[in-house]
CSV table of C-alpha atoms in Angstrom, one decimal:
chain,number,residue,atom,x,y,z
A,4,MET,CA,-17.8,9.2,-1.6
A,5,SER,CA,-17.8,6.8,-5.0
A,6,GLY,CA,-14.1,5.4,-6.9
A,7,PRO,CA,-13.6,6.7,-10.0
A,8,PRO,CA,-16.1,4.9,-12.7
A,9,SER,CA,-14.8,2.2,-14.4
A,10,GLY,CA,-12.2,2.5,-17.2
A,11,GLN,CA,-11.1,6.0,-15.9
A,12,GLY,CA,-9.1,6.9,-13.1
A,13,GLY,CA,-9.4,4.3,-11.1
A,14,LEU,CA,-8.1,1.5,-13.8
A,15,PRO,CA,-4.6,0.4,-13.0
A,16,THR,CA,-1.9,1.6,-15.3
A,17,SER,CA,-0.5,-2.5,-16.3
A,18,GLY,CA,-4.4,-2.9,-17.6
A,19,ARG,CA,-4.2,0.1,-19.7
A,20,ALA,CA,-0.7,-1.0,-21.1
A,21,GLY,CA,-2.3,-4.5,-21.9
A,22,GLY,CA,-4.8,-3.1,-23.4
A,23,ARG,CA,-2.7,-1.8,-26.1
A,24,TRP,CA,-1.0,-5.0,-26.8
A,25,SER,CA,-4.9,-6.8,-26.7
A,26,GLY,CA,-5.5,-8.8,-29.5
A,27,VAL,CA,-1.8,-9.0,-31.2
A,28,SER,CA,-0.3,-12.8,-31.5
A,29,LEU,CA,2.8,-13.6,-29.1
A,30,ARG,CA,4.3,-14.1,-32.3
A,31,LEU,CA,3.8,-10.4,-33.9
A,32,ARG,CA,4.7,-9.2,-30.2
A,33,ILE,CA,8.1,-11.1,-29.9
A,34,THR,CA,8.8,-10.1,-33.3
A,35,LEU,CA,8.7,-6.4,-33.5
A,36,LEU,CA,10.3,-6.1,-29.6
A,37,ALA,CA,13.4,-8.1,-31.0
A,38,THR,CA,13.0,-6.0,-33.7
A,39,ALA,CA,13.2,-2.1,-32.2
A,40,VAL,CA,16.4,-4.1,-30.2
A,41,THR,CA,18.0,-4.9,-32.9
A,42,LEU,CA,18.1,-1.9,-34.9
A,43,ALA,CA,18.1,0.9,-31.8
A,44,CYS,CA,21.8,-1.7,-31.3
A,45,LEU,CA,22.7,-1.1,-34.9
A,46,LEU,CA,21.9,2.6,-35.0
A,47,GLY,CA,24.1,2.8,-32.1
A,48,LEU,CA,26.3,0.8,-33.6
A,49,ALA,CA,25.8,3.1,-36.8
A,50,THR,CA,26.4,5.8,-35.2
A,51,ALA,CA,29.3,5.4,-33.3
A,52,ALA,CA,31.0,4.2,-36.5
A,53,GLY,CA,29.8,7.6,-38.2
A,54,ARG,CA,31.7,9.5,-35.3
A,55,GLY,CA,34.5,7.8,-35.1
A,56,LEU,CA,35.1,7.9,-39.3
A,57,GLY,CA,36.7,11.4,-38.9
A,58,PRO,CA,39.0,10.2,-36.2
A,59,VAL,CA,40.3,6.8,-38.7
A,60,LEU,CA,41.0,9.2,-42.1
A,61,THR,CA,42.7,11.8,-40.1
A,62,GLY,CA,44.9,8.9,-38.4
A,63,ALA,CA,45.5,7.0,-41.7
A,64,VAL,CA,46.4,10.6,-43.1
A,65,ASP,CA,48.7,11.2,-40.2
A,66,ASP,CA,50.8,8.1,-40.8
A,67,GLU,CA,51.7,8.8,-44.4
A,68,LEU,CA,53.1,12.5,-43.2
A,69,ARG,CA,55.3,10.9,-40.1
A,70,VAL,CA,56.7,8.4,-43.4
A,71,ALA,CA,57.3,11.0,-45.5
A,72,LEU,CA,58.1,14.1,-42.5
A,73,SER,CA,61.0,11.2,-41.2
A,74,THR,CA,62.6,11.3,-44.7
A,75,ALA,CA,62.4,15.2,-45.2
A,76,ALA,CA,63.7,16.0,-42.2
A,77,ALA,CA,66.9,13.0,-42.4
A,78,ASP,CA,67.7,14.7,-45.8
A,79,VAL,CA,68.0,18.6,-44.0
A,80,ALA,CA,69.9,17.1,-41.5
A,81,THR,CA,72.7,16.0,-44.1
A,82,GLY,CA,72.0,19.4,-46.3
A,83,ARG,CA,70.0,17.5,-49.1
A,84,ALA,CA,66.8,18.9,-50.8
A,85,PRO,CA,63.7,17.1,-49.7
A,86,ASP,CA,61.6,15.5,-52.3
A,87,SER,CA,57.6,16.0,-52.0
A,88,PRO,CA,55.5,12.4,-52.4
A,89,ASP,CA,52.8,12.8,-54.3
A,90,GLY,CA,49.9,14.7,-52.8
A,91,LEU,CA,52.6,16.1,-49.9
A,92,GLU,CA,54.0,18.7,-49.6
A,93,VAL,CA,57.1,19.3,-47.6
A,94,ARG,CA,58.2,22.5,-46.5
A,95,VAL,CA,61.6,23.4,-44.6
A,96,LEU,CA,61.0,26.5,-42.0
A,97,ASP,CA,62.7,28.6,-39.4
A,98,THR,CA,62.2,28.6,-35.8
A,99,ALA,CA,59.7,31.3,-37.0
A,100,GLY,CA,57.4,29.8,-39.0
A,101,ASP,CA,59.4,31.4,-42.0
A,102,ALA,CA,61.0,29.7,-45.1
A,103,ALA,CA,63.9,28.7,-44.6
A,104,GLU,CA,67.4,28.8,-47.5
A,105,ASP,CA,69.7,25.7,-47.2
A,106,SER,CA,73.3,26.7,-46.9
A,107,VAL,CA,73.8,27.1,-50.5
A,108,GLY,CA,70.9,29.4,-50.6
A,109,ASP,CA,68.4,27.4,-52.7
A,110,PRO,CA,64.7,27.6,-51.7
A,111,ALA,CA,64.2,24.8,-49.1
A,112,GLY,CA,62.2,22.1,-50.4
A,113,ARG,CA,61.9,23.7,-53.6
A,114,ALA,CA,58.0,23.9,-52.1
A,115,GLY,CA,57.7,27.7,-52.8
A,116,ASP,CA,56.4,30.1,-49.9
A,117,ALA,CA,55.8,29.0,-46.0
A,118,PRO,CA,52.4,28.0,-45.2
A,119,ASP,CA,49.4,29.8,-44.0
A,120,LEU,CA,50.8,28.7,-40.1
A,121,THR,CA,49.6,31.4,-36.9
A,122,ARG,CA,52.5,31.6,-34.5
A,123,ASP,CA,50.5,29.2,-32.0
A,124,GLN,CA,51.0,26.3,-34.4
A,125,VAL,CA,53.6,27.0,-35.1
A,126,ARG,CA,55.2,26.2,-31.6
A,127,THR,CA,52.7,23.3,-31.5
A,128,LEU,CA,54.3,22.3,-35.0
A,129,LYS,CA,57.8,22.5,-33.2
A,130,ALA,CA,56.5,20.5,-30.0
A,131,GLY,CA,55.8,17.5,-32.7
A,132,THR,CA,51.9,18.1,-32.4
A,133,PRO,CA,50.5,17.5,-35.7
A,134,VAL,CA,47.6,20.9,-36.7
A,135,THR,CA,45.1,20.8,-38.8
A,136,ALA,CA,44.9,24.4,-40.2
A,137,GLY,CA,42.9,26.1,-43.1
A,138,GLY,CA,39.4,27.0,-43.3
A,139,GLY,CA,37.3,25.9,-45.9
A,140,GLN,CA,40.0,23.5,-47.4
A,141,PRO,CA,41.7,22.1,-44.6
A,142,VAL,CA,45.3,20.8,-44.3
A,143,ARG,CA,46.7,18.9,-42.2
A,144,TRP,CA,50.5,19.4,-41.3
A,145,HIS,CA,53.0,17.6,-39.2
A,146,GLY,CA,56.3,19.4,-38.1
A,147,VAL,CA,59.9,18.6,-36.8
A,148,VAL,CA,62.9,20.6,-35.3
A,149,THR,CA,66.3,19.2,-36.8
A,150,THR,CA,69.7,20.9,-37.5
A,151,ALA,CA,71.2,21.5,-41.0
A,152,PRO,CA,75.0,21.0,-41.2
A,153,ASP,CA,75.7,25.1,-40.6
A,154,GLY,CA,74.8,24.4,-36.8
A,155,ALA,CA,71.0,26.6,-38.4
A,156,GLN,CA,67.6,25.2,-36.1
A,157,ARG,CA,65.3,23.7,-38.8
A,158,LEU,CA,61.7,23.1,-38.5
A,159,VAL,CA,60.2,20.8,-41.3
A,160,VAL,CA,56.7,20.3,-41.7
A,161,ALA,CA,54.9,17.8,-44.4
A,162,GLY,CA,51.2,18.1,-45.2
A,163,THR,CA,48.3,17.6,-46.8
A,164,GLY,CA,45.1,18.8,-48.0
A,165,LEU,CA,42.1,16.9,-46.4
A,166,VAL,CA,39.5,17.6,-49.2
A,167,GLY,CA,36.9,15.2,-49.3
A,168,GLN,CA,37.1,14.0,-45.9
A,169,ALA,CA,34.1,15.6,-44.5
A,170,ALA,CA,32.0,14.2,-47.5
A,171,ALA,CA,33.5,11.2,-47.0
A,172,LYS,CA,32.5,11.3,-43.6
A,173,GLU,CA,29.1,12.5,-44.1
A,174,SER,CA,28.5,9.7,-47.1
A,175,GLY,CA,29.9,7.1,-44.8
A,176,GLY,CA,27.6,8.1,-41.8
A,177,ARG,CA,24.4,7.9,-44.4
A,178,TRP,CA,25.4,4.3,-45.8
A,179,LEU,CA,26.1,3.2,-42.3
A,180,LEU,CA,22.4,4.0,-41.2
A,181,LEU,CA,20.7,2.6,-43.6
A,182,THR,CA,23.0,-0.6,-43.2
A,183,ALA,CA,21.6,-0.6,-40.3
A,184,LEU,CA,18.0,-0.1,-41.2
A,185,VAL,CA,18.1,-3.0,-43.8
A,186,GLY,CA,20.1,-5.0,-41.4
A,187,SER,CA,16.8,-4.1,-39.0
A,188,LEU,CA,14.4,-5.4,-41.3
A,189,VAL,CA,16.4,-8.9,-42.1
A,190,ALA,CA,16.4,-9.6,-38.6
A,191,GLY,CA,12.8,-8.7,-38.0
A,192,VAL,CA,12.3,-11.1,-40.6
A,193,ALA,CA,14.4,-14.2,-39.9
A,194,ILE,CA,12.9,-13.5,-36.4
A,195,TRP,CA,8.8,-13.8,-37.6
A,196,PHE,CA,10.2,-17.4,-39.4
A,197,ALA,CA,12.0,-18.5,-36.1
A,198,VAL,CA,9.1,-17.4,-33.5
A,199,GLY,CA,7.1,-18.5,-35.7
A,200,SER,CA,8.4,-22.3,-36.2
A,201,ALA,CA,9.4,-22.4,-32.3
A,202,LEU,CA,5.4,-21.9,-31.8
A,203,ALA,CA,4.8,-24.1,-34.3
A,204,PRO,CA,4.2,-26.9,-32.3
A,205,VAL,CA,2.4,-25.2,-29.6
A,206,ALA,CA,-0.1,-24.2,-32.3
A,207,ARG,CA,-0.5,-27.8,-32.6
A,208,MET,CA,-0.5,-28.7,-29.2
A,209,ARG,CA,-3.5,-26.0,-29.1
A,210,GLU,CA,-5.2,-27.4,-31.7
A,211,SER,CA,-5.1,-31.3,-30.4
A,212,VAL,CA,-6.8,-29.8,-27.4
A,213,ARG,CA,-9.6,-28.1,-29.7
A,214,ARG,CA,-10.5,-32.0,-30.2
A,215,LEU,CA,-9.8,-33.6,-27.0
A,216,ALA,CA,-12.6,-36.3,-26.2
A,217,PRO,CA,-13.6,-36.1,-22.9
A,218,GLY,CA,-10.7,-38.2,-20.7
A,219,ALA,CA,-8.2,-38.0,-23.3
A,220,ARG,CA,-5.3,-35.9,-22.8
A,221,VAL,CA,-2.6,-33.9,-24.3
A,222,ALA,CA,-0.6,-36.1,-26.4
A,223,VAL,CA,2.8,-35.1,-26.2
A,224,PRO,CA,4.6,-34.0,-29.3
A,225,GLY,CA,7.6,-35.5,-30.7
A,226,GLY,CA,10.9,-34.6,-30.5
A,227,ALA,CA,9.4,-31.4,-28.4
A,228,ALA,CA,11.6,-28.7,-26.3
A,229,PRO,CA,11.4,-29.9,-22.7
A,230,GLU,CA,9.5,-27.1,-21.9
A,231,LEU,CA,6.7,-28.0,-24.4
A,232,ARG,CA,6.7,-31.6,-22.8
A,233,GLU,CA,6.9,-30.4,-19.7
A,234,LEU,CA,3.5,-27.7,-20.7
A,235,ALA,CA,1.6,-30.9,-21.6
A,236,ASP,CA,2.7,-32.4,-18.4
A,237,ASP,CA,1.1,-30.1,-16.6
A,238,PHE,CA,-1.6,-29.6,-19.1
A,239,ASN,CA,-2.2,-33.1,-18.1
A,240,VAL,CA,-2.2,-32.7,-14.8
A,241,LEU,CA,-4.7,-30.0,-14.8
A,242,LEU,CA,-7.2,-32.0,-16.9
A,243,ASP,CA,-7.2,-35.2,-14.4
A,244,ARG,CA,-7.6,-32.5,-11.7
A,245,GLN,CA,-10.4,-31.0,-13.3
A,246,ASP,CA,-11.7,-34.6,-14.1
A,247,ALA,CA,-11.3,-35.4,-10.8
A,248,THR,CA,-13.2,-32.3,-9.5
A,249,ALA,CA,-16.1,-33.2,-11.8
A,250,GLU,CA,-16.3,-36.6,-10.8
A,251,ARG,CA,-16.1,-35.5,-7.0
A,252,LEU,CA,-19.0,-33.1,-8.0
A,253,ARG,CA,-21.5,-35.1,-9.7
A,254,ARG,CA,-21.1,-37.8,-6.8
A,255,PHE,CA,-21.7,-34.9,-4.0
A,256,THR,CA,-24.8,-33.5,-6.5
A,257,GLY,CA,-26.4,-37.0,-6.8
A,258,ASP,CA,-25.8,-38.4,-2.8
A,259,ALA,CA,-27.1,-33.9,-1.9
A,260,ALA,CA,-30.0,-34.7,-3.9
A,261,HIS,CA,-30.6,-38.4,-2.8
A,262,GLU,CA,-30.8,-37.4,0.3
A,263,LEU,CA,-32.9,-34.7,-0.1
A,264,ARG,CA,-35.1,-36.7,-1.0
A,265,SER,CA,-36.1,-39.0,1.2
A,266,PRO,CA,-37.1,-36.6,3.7
A,267,VAL,CA,-39.1,-34.2,1.3
A,268,ALA,CA,-41.3,-38.1,0.2
A,269,SER,CA,-41.4,-38.9,3.7
A,270,ILE,CA,-42.8,-35.6,4.9
A,271,ARG,CA,-44.9,-35.5,1.5
A,272,VAL,CA,-46.0,-38.9,2.4
A,273,GLN,CA,-47.1,-38.1,6.1
A,274,SER,CA,-48.9,-35.3,5.0
A,275,GLU,CA,-50.7,-36.7,2.4
A,276,VAL,CA,-52.0,-38.7,5.1
A,277,ALA,CA,-53.0,-36.1,7.5
A,278,VAL,CA,-55.2,-34.5,5.6
A,279,ALA,CA,-56.6,-38.2,4.5
A,280,SER,CA,-57.8,-38.5,8.0
A,281,PRO,CA,-60.0,-37.0,10.3
A,282,ASP,CA,-57.9,-38.9,13.4
A,283,PRO,CA,-56.5,-36.0,15.2
A,284,ARG,CA,-54.4,-38.8,16.9
A,285,LEU,CA,-53.1,-39.9,13.6
A,286,SER,CA,-52.2,-35.9,12.8
A,287,GLN,CA,-50.7,-35.7,16.3
A,288,GLU,CA,-47.9,-38.4,15.5
A,289,VAL,CA,-48.0,-37.4,11.6
A,290,HIS,CA,-46.7,-33.9,13.0
A,291,ALA,CA,-44.4,-35.4,15.5
A,292,ASP,CA,-42.7,-37.4,12.0
A,293,VAL,CA,-43.1,-34.5,10.1
A,294,LEU,CA,-41.0,-32.1,12.3
A,295,ALA,CA,-38.2,-35.2,13.1
A,296,ASP,CA,-37.2,-35.4,9.3
A,297,ALA,CA,-37.4,-31.5,8.9
A,298,GLU,CA,-34.8,-31.8,11.8
A,299,ARG,CA,-33.2,-34.1,9.8
A,300,LEU,CA,-33.6,-31.9,6.1
A,301,SER,CA,-32.3,-28.8,8.1
A,302,ALA,CA,-29.4,-31.0,10.0
A,303,LEU,CA,-28.3,-31.8,6.3
A,304,LEU,CA,-29.0,-28.6,4.2
A,305,ASP,CA,-26.4,-27.1,7.2
A,306,GLY,CA,-23.5,-29.9,6.9
A,307,LEU,CA,-24.1,-29.0,3.1
A,308,LEU,CA,-23.9,-25.4,3.2
A,309,ALA,CA,-20.8,-25.5,6.1
A,310,LEU,CA,-19.1,-27.9,3.6
A,311,ALA,CA,-19.5,-25.1,0.4
A,312,ARG,CA,-18.5,-22.5,1.8
A,313,SER,CA,-15.3,-24.6,2.6
A,314,ASP,CA,-14.3,-25.7,-1.0
A,315,ALA,CA,-15.6,-22.3,-1.7
A,316,GLY,CA,-12.6,-21.1,0.1
A,317,GLU,CA,-14.2,-19.2,3.1
A,318,LEU,CA,-12.0,-19.4,5.8
A,319,PRO,CA,-12.1,-16.8,9.0
A,320,PRO,CA,-8.4,-15.8,10.8
A,321,ALA,CA,-7.5,-18.3,13.0
A,322,GLU,CA,-7.8,-17.4,16.9
A,323,THR,CA,-7.1,-18.4,20.1
A,324,VAL,CA,-9.6,-21.3,21.4
A,325,ASP,CA,-9.4,-23.0,24.4
A,326,LEU,CA,-10.2,-27.2,23.7
A,327,VAL,CA,-10.3,-27.8,27.4
A,328,ASP,CA,-13.2,-25.5,27.3
A,329,ALA,CA,-14.9,-25.9,24.5
A,330,VAL,CA,-14.8,-30.0,25.1
A,331,ARG,CA,-16.7,-29.2,28.1
A,332,ALA,CA,-18.9,-27.0,26.5
A,333,ALA,CA,-19.5,-29.5,24.4
A,334,ALA,CA,-20.0,-32.1,27.1
A,335,ASP,CA,-22.4,-30.5,28.8
A,336,ARG,CA,-25.0,-29.8,25.5
A,337,ALA,CA,-24.9,-33.2,24.3
A,338,ALA,CA,-25.8,-34.3,28.2
A,339,ALA,CA,-28.8,-31.2,28.0
A,340,GLY,CA,-29.3,-33.0,24.1
A,341,ASP,CA,-33.4,-33.9,24.5
A,342,ALA,CA,-34.0,-37.8,24.3
A,343,ALA,CA,-35.4,-37.8,21.0
A,344,ASP,CA,-32.5,-37.0,19.2
A,345,ARG,CA,-31.1,-40.5,20.5
A,346,ALA,CA,-34.7,-42.1,19.5
A,347,GLY,CA,-33.7,-45.4,16.4
A,348,ALA,CA,-29.6,-44.9,18.1
A,349,ALA,CA,-27.8,-48.2,17.3
A,350,ARG,CA,-26.0,-48.9,20.5
A,351,PRO,CA,-27.6,-51.2,22.6
A,352,GLY,CA,-28.8,-49.6,25.1
A,353,ASP,CA,-32.0,-47.7,26.5
A,354,PRO,CA,-32.4,-45.2,23.8
A,355,ALA,CA,-34.3,-42.8,26.3
A,356,VAL,CA,-31.5,-42.8,28.8
A,357,PRO,CA,-28.8,-39.9,28.3
A,358,VAL,CA,-25.2,-41.0,27.3
A,359,PRO,CA,-23.1,-40.0,29.9
A,360,VAL,CA,-19.8,-38.0,28.7
A,361,VAL,CA,-16.4,-38.0,30.6
A,362,VAL,CA,-14.2,-35.8,30.1
A,363,ASN,CA,-10.6,-35.4,30.7
A,364,ALA,CA,-8.4,-32.7,30.6
A,365,LEU,CA,-4.7,-33.6,31.7
A,366,THR,CA,-3.9,-29.7,31.5
A,367,ASP,CA,-6.0,-26.4,32.5
A,368,ARG,CA,-5.5,-25.3,29.6
A,369,ALA,CA,-5.2,-26.4,26.0
A,370,TRP,CA,-4.8,-23.2,23.4
A,371,ALA,CA,-5.4,-24.1,19.6
A,372,ALA,CA,-5.3,-22.4,16.4
A,373,ALA,CA,-8.3,-22.2,14.6
A,374,THR,CA,-12.5,-20.1,15.5
A,375,HIS,CA,-14.6,-20.8,18.5
A,376,THR,CA,-17.4,-22.1,15.9
A,377,GLU,CA,-15.5,-24.8,13.9
A,378,THR,CA,-14.0,-26.1,17.7
A,379,GLU,CA,-17.8,-26.4,18.5
A,380,LEU,CA,-19.1,-27.9,15.0
A,381,VAL,CA,-16.2,-30.8,15.3
A,382,LEU,CA,-16.8,-31.2,18.7
A,383,ASP,CA,-20.2,-32.0,18.6
A,384,ASN,CA,-20.4,-33.9,15.8
A,385,LEU,CA,-18.2,-36.7,17.1
A,386,LEU,CA,-19.6,-36.6,20.3
A,387,ARG,CA,-23.4,-36.9,18.4
A,388,ASN,CA,-21.4,-40.0,16.3
A,389,ALA,CA,-20.2,-41.3,19.2
A,390,GLY,CA,-23.1,-41.3,21.0
A,391,ARG,CA,-25.1,-43.2,18.7
A,392,TYR,CA,-22.8,-46.2,18.7
A,393,THR,CA,-21.4,-46.5,22.5
A,394,ARG,CA,-22.9,-48.9,24.6
A,395,THR,CA,-22.4,-47.1,27.9
A,396,ARG,CA,-20.3,-44.1,27.8
A,397,VAL,CA,-18.2,-41.4,25.8
A,398,VAL,CA,-15.1,-40.4,26.8
A,399,VAL,CA,-13.0,-37.2,25.7
A,400,SER,CA,-9.7,-36.6,26.2
A,401,VAL,CA,-7.8,-33.9,25.9
A,402,LEU,CA,-3.6,-33.7,25.7
A,403,ALA,CA,-1.2,-30.9,25.1
A,404,GLN,CA,1.5,-31.0,23.5
A,405,ARG,CA,4.4,-28.8,21.9
A,406,SER,CA,3.1,-27.5,19.1
A,407,THR,CA,-0.1,-29.3,18.7
A,408,VAL,CA,-3.5,-30.2,20.9
A,409,ARG,CA,-4.7,-33.5,20.3
A,410,VAL,CA,-8.6,-34.6,21.4
A,411,LEU,CA,-9.4,-38.3,21.3
A,412,VAL,CA,-13.1,-39.7,21.3
A,413,ASP,CA,-14.0,-43.3,22.6
A,414,ASP,CA,-16.7,-45.3,22.7
A,415,ASP,CA,-17.7,-48.8,23.5
A,416,GLY,CA,-19.4,-49.0,20.7
A,417,PRO,CA,-19.4,-51.8,17.8
A,418,GLY,CA,-16.0,-49.8,16.1
A,419,VAL,CA,-15.0,-49.0,12.5
A,420,PRO,CA,-13.9,-51.8,10.7
A,421,PRO,CA,-10.1,-51.5,9.2
A,422,GLU,CA,-11.7,-52.0,6.0
A,423,HIS,CA,-13.9,-48.5,6.5
A,424,ARG,CA,-11.4,-46.7,8.8
A,425,ALA,CA,-10.0,-45.0,5.0
A,426,HIS,CA,-13.6,-43.5,3.5
A,427,VAL,CA,-15.4,-42.6,7.1
A,428,PHE,CA,-14.6,-38.6,6.5
A,429,ASP,CA,-15.8,-39.0,3.4
A,430,ARG,CA,-19.0,-37.1,2.3
A,431,PHE,CA,-22.1,-39.4,2.1
A,432,TYR,CA,-21.0,-42.4,3.7
A,433,ARG,CA,-21.6,-44.6,6.0
A,434,VAL,CA,-20.7,-47.7,7.3
A,435,ALA,CA,-23.5,-49.4,7.6
A,436,ASP,CA,-26.6,-47.6,5.2
A,437,ASP,CA,-29.1,-48.6,7.0
A,438,ARG,CA,-28.1,-48.3,10.2
A,439,ALA,CA,-26.5,-44.5,9.5
A,440,ARG,CA,-30.0,-44.2,8.2
A,441,ALA,CA,-31.9,-45.6,11.2
A,442,SER,CA,-29.9,-42.9,13.7
A,443,GLY,CA,-30.9,-40.3,11.3
A,444,GLY,CA,-27.0,-39.6,9.9
A,445,ALA,CA,-26.4,-38.2,6.1
A,446,GLY,CA,-23.4,-39.5,6.1
A,447,LEU,CA,-21.4,-35.5,6.2
A,448,GLY,CA,-21.1,-35.0,9.8
A,449,LEU,CA,-17.7,-36.3,10.1
A,450,ALA,CA,-16.7,-34.9,6.4
A,451,LEU,CA,-17.5,-31.6,8.0
A,452,VAL,CA,-14.7,-32.2,11.1
A,453,ALA,CA,-12.2,-33.7,8.7
A,454,GLU,CA,-13.0,-30.4,6.4
A,455,LEU,CA,-13.0,-28.0,9.3
A,456,VAL,CA,-9.7,-29.3,10.9
A,457,ARG,CA,-7.9,-29.9,7.8
A,458,ARG,CA,-8.0,-27.2,6.9
A,459,ARG,CA,-6.1,-25.2,9.6
A,460,GLY,CA,-3.4,-27.6,9.5
A,461,GLY,CA,-4.3,-30.4,11.6
A,462,GLU,CA,-4.9,-33.9,11.8
A,463,VAL,CA,-8.2,-36.4,11.8
A,464,ALA,CA,-7.7,-40.2,12.1
A,465,VAL,CA,-10.2,-42.7,12.8
A,466,GLY,CA,-8.9,-46.5,15.0
A,467,GLU,CA,-9.6,-48.5,17.6
A,468,SER,CA,-10.3,-47.6,21.4
A,469,PRO,CA,-9.0,-49.0,24.1
A,470,ASP,CA,-12.3,-49.5,25.7
A,471,GLY,CA,-13.2,-51.7,23.0
A,472,GLY,CA,-15.2,-49.1,20.4
A,473,ALA,CA,-13.8,-46.5,18.1
A,474,ARG,CA,-11.6,-43.4,18.8
A,475,PHE,CA,-11.6,-40.6,17.0
A,476,THR,CA,-8.2,-38.8,16.9
A,477,VAL,CA,-8.3,-35.0,16.0
A,478,VAL,CA,-4.9,-33.3,16.0
A,479,TRP,CA,-4.6,-29.0,15.4
A,480,PRO,CA,-2.0,-27.1,15.6
A,481,ARG,CA,-0.7,-25.4,18.9
A,482,ALA,CA,-2.1,-21.3,19.4
A,483,ARG,CA,1.4,-19.5,19.4
């Protein structure tokens, strides 16, 4: 069953979200986002302020009414008729809410009839709680019960109309919303210029990167923020790595082309000789030489392919490999090797005589975290390298430690001079170029050993053997 076509159901949500912002500059994104957040905050504040405007206005009226009511109650308690301040109404009622007469019979407060209050509102006022009465023209009332000089209980109320308060709330809300919109617009413009100023050094850095000459580095802008300095430094580190990789690739390509050219040219020359000469014996010799060059070319290509796969990051899952068995199997393969593989070797002994490989295992099992293919390549290359230069024998030792497994390969050949030990694991590096070419080496075997071991978290090293030759040490992580 095939999956959804590209751009339809199989596309992740993050990809679709990113597509909506494609082509939009970072400056505009930040400005739009910050402006939207500012607008939302200001609208929320304006809405809250608009809702709180009514209680604020009512609270101011209540404060004024309390002052007037306190004065009026004191007047009634002393037998005086209370005055009504400008804009306020003061009435003296009985406890039932009807208009009352004072001790001398004059209308209380001289304010006319009793206000239009329900029984529930009267009870609320007697409890000291203000009420708002009236429908289309609301009036705010405060009340307090006091005792007149004749001992009668009187309900003194003070009120004022709330006409225009609703319009004030609506107008204030509109002005608050308008202020929020204008404030967001001003904030957006300010954010646009602020972000542009902050990104200006990045734009200058980008222009300098575009004009970089080969081998040049990005100049850190003067007075730049620490983040921009760190960005420039990291970019320069990246350029250093890129240049190092390009140089390594250039050198590797040149060395590989040079190594491939030699066997190919040899095969071509010998083939031309075989074609030009009708002598069967010469043709047989040429065929043998061509076969040897073809095998060398095949080994070189196998090494290049293995290194290319390693460079590409191909790392199969680690397995549990018994290095004792792996070393013994490698020793058997080396002992069963064709004597022709050792023809022309640089060791002083007879090249036609197989090199004995002695295995010293101080433990029955030594489990390493690697793969069988990797351990075979590593051990075969080390034994082949030691067999080329040893005089009498090759000794392989296996040591198991708590967290690692160590393999030592010793020979009694000429060894590796100290000045070359830091480079023997480099690709196409040879201690003695003529000797390596005579032995069929291309300078890739030890490089492949180092690559296969190091990518598993292991180590490789070369030093002096107790037998007088070279000692190659390989350390693998121990399998858990």
